[in-house]
């Protein structure tokens, strides 16, 4: 299902809206401009977004973390990517409203291959 939403990519407003969709069982799959594609899911996810420079975001390994890569969007000014991830682990999720109010720290994200190794929420 595609939905149209005008929001600054990676903003609190956008993240709140994406988490509202996730709580309704609609998980983000793709973004094209202001169009967002969702996939129906029975699992409840918490969605996160991060601004990442291109040299770090070349490869993301989400198989060894509790976070699943949902979508990525390349911005031109500044030249960064917005990475959207989600987790179904309830101990990593914030409140049902969407925004947890906690920061996510990325470790080992500038390794030789530019692989995102693990995330920690605090």
Short mmCIF file of C-alpha atoms in Angstrom, two decimals:
data_model
loop_
_atom_site.label_atom_id
_atom_site.label_comp_id
_atom_site.label_asym_id
_atom_site.label_seq_id
_atom_site.Cartn_x
_atom_site.Cartn_y
_atom_site.Cartn_z
CA UNK A 1 0.00 0.00 0.00
CA UNK A 2 1.31 3.45 -0.91
CA UNK A 3 0.58 6.59 1.14
CA UNK A 4 1.46 10.22 0.51
CA UNK A 5 2.98 12.24 3.37
CA UNK A 6 4.90 15.51 3.25
CA UNK A 7 7.56 15.59 5.96
CA UNK A 8 11.24 16.37 6.36
CA UNK A 9 13.03 13.04 5.92
CA UNK A 10 14.37 11.76 9.23
CA UNK A 11 12.42 14.33 11.26
CA UNK A 12 10.54 13.67 14.50
CA UNK A 13 7.26 14.39 12.66
CA UNK A 14 8.03 11.77 10.01
CA UNK A 15 9.22 9.23 12.57
CA UNK A 16 6.08 9.72 14.67
CA UNK A 17 3.91 9.15 11.59
CA UNK A 18 5.89 6.05 10.54
CA UNK A 19 5.51 4.59 14.04
CA UNK A 20 1.77 5.28 14.00
CA UNK A 21 1.59 3.30 10.76
CA UNK A 22 3.70 0.51 12.32
CA UNK A 23 1.37 0.33 15.32
CA UNK A 24 -1.50 -0.15 12.85
CA UNK A 25 0.34 -3.12 11.31
CA UNK A 26 1.75 -1.23 8.30
CA UNK A 27 5.55 -1.58 8.09
CA UNK A 28 7.64 0.76 5.93
CA UNK A 29 9.09 -0.88 2.80
CA UNK A 30 10.16 1.94 0.46
CA UNK A 31 10.17 5.72 0.05
CA UNK A 32 9.99 7.59 -3.26
CA UNK A 33 9.80 11.34 -2.76
CA UNK A 34 6.78 11.93 -0.54
CA UNK A 35 5.29 8.50 -1.29
CA UNK A 36 5.75 5.75 1.29
CA UNK A 37 5.13 2.08 0.60
CA UNK A 38 3.98 -0.14 3.46
CA UNK A 39 3.57 -3.86 3.92
CA UNK A 40 0.94 -5.37 6.20
CA UNK A 41 2.42 -7.23 9.18
CA UNK A 42 1.04 -8.86 12.31
CA UNK A 43 4.28 -8.09 14.19
CA UNK A 44 4.47 -4.70 15.90
CA UNK A 45 7.62 -2.75 15.09
CA UNK A 46 9.28 0.38 16.43
CA UNK A 47 10.76 2.43 13.57
CA UNK A 48 13.98 4.45 13.87
CA UNK A 49 15.70 6.81 11.44
CA UNK A 50 19.33 7.90 11.27
CA UNK A 51 21.28 10.33 9.10
CA UNK A 52 24.38 8.50 7.84
CA UNK A 53 27.17 9.70 5.54
CA UNK A 54 27.52 7.85 2.26
CA UNK A 55 30.86 6.24 3.11
CA UNK A 56 29.33 4.62 6.22
CA UNK A 57 26.06 3.57 4.62
CA UNK A 58 27.61 1.58 1.78
CA UNK A 59 26.76 -1.75 3.38
CA UNK A 60 24.43 -2.46 6.24
CA UNK A 61 24.46 -5.86 7.91
CA UNK A 62 21.09 -6.25 9.64
CA UNK A 63 21.30 -10.03 10.03
CA UNK A 64 23.26 -9.88 13.28
CA UNK A 65 21.33 -7.15 15.05
CA UNK A 66 17.82 -6.86 16.46
CA UNK A 67 17.22 -4.07 13.92
CA UNK A 68 15.86 -4.78 10.43
CA UNK A 69 16.71 -2.46 7.54
CA UNK A 70 13.38 -1.13 6.27
CA UNK A 71 14.38 1.54 3.76
CA UNK A 72 17.09 3.98 2.84
CA UNK A 73 16.82 7.31 1.07
CA UNK A 74 19.69 9.27 -0.50
CA UNK A 75 19.59 13.03 0.10
CA UNK A 76 21.59 15.40 -2.09
CA UNK A 77 22.00 18.47 0.14
CA UNK A 78 23.63 17.48 2.39
CA UNK A 79 24.94 14.31 0.75
CA UNK A 80 23.74 11.83 3.36
CA UNK A 81 21.42 8.88 3.52
CA UNK A 82 18.46 8.51 5.82
CA UNK A 83 18.43 4.93 7.06
CA UNK A 84 15.13 3.57 8.39
CA UNK A 85 15.33 0.53 10.66
CA UNK A 86 12.82 -1.26 12.83
CA UNK A 87 12.78 -3.73 15.67
CA UNK A 88 10.13 -6.11 16.90
CA UNK A 89 11.93 -6.71 20.21
CA UNK A 90 9.72 -5.13 22.85
CA UNK A 91 12.63 -4.46 25.23
CA UNK A 92 14.13 -2.12 22.59
CA UNK A 93 10.88 -0.34 21.79
CA UNK A 94 9.73 2.90 23.32
CA UNK A 95 6.14 3.83 24.06
CA UNK A 96 3.24 3.03 21.75
CA UNK A 97 3.14 6.64 20.56
CA UNK A 98 6.16 6.02 18.36
CA UNK A 99 9.00 8.14 19.63
CA UNK A 100 10.94 6.52 22.44
CA UNK A 101 12.78 9.68 23.48
CA UNK A 102 15.98 7.64 23.66
CA UNK A 103 19.09 7.97 21.53
CA UNK A 104 20.52 5.20 19.38
CA UNK A 105 24.31 4.85 19.28
CA UNK A 106 26.02 3.05 16.43
CA UNK A 107 29.24 1.15 17.13
CA UNK A 108 31.88 0.08 14.61
CA UNK A 109 30.07 1.87 11.81
CA UNK A 110 33.28 3.07 10.13
CA UNK A 111 34.97 -0.30 9.74
CA UNK A 112 37.01 -1.19 6.68
CA UNK A 113 33.91 -2.22 4.72
CA UNK A 114 31.66 0.52 6.08
CA UNK A 115 29.42 -2.11 7.64
CA UNK A 116 26.97 -1.17 10.37
CA UNK A 117 27.80 -3.71 13.05
CA UNK A 118 25.50 -3.05 15.97
CA UNK A 119 23.21 -0.46 17.50
CA UNK A 120 22.53 0.29 21.13
CA UNK A 121 19.63 2.25 22.49
CA UNK A 122 20.03 4.20 25.73
#
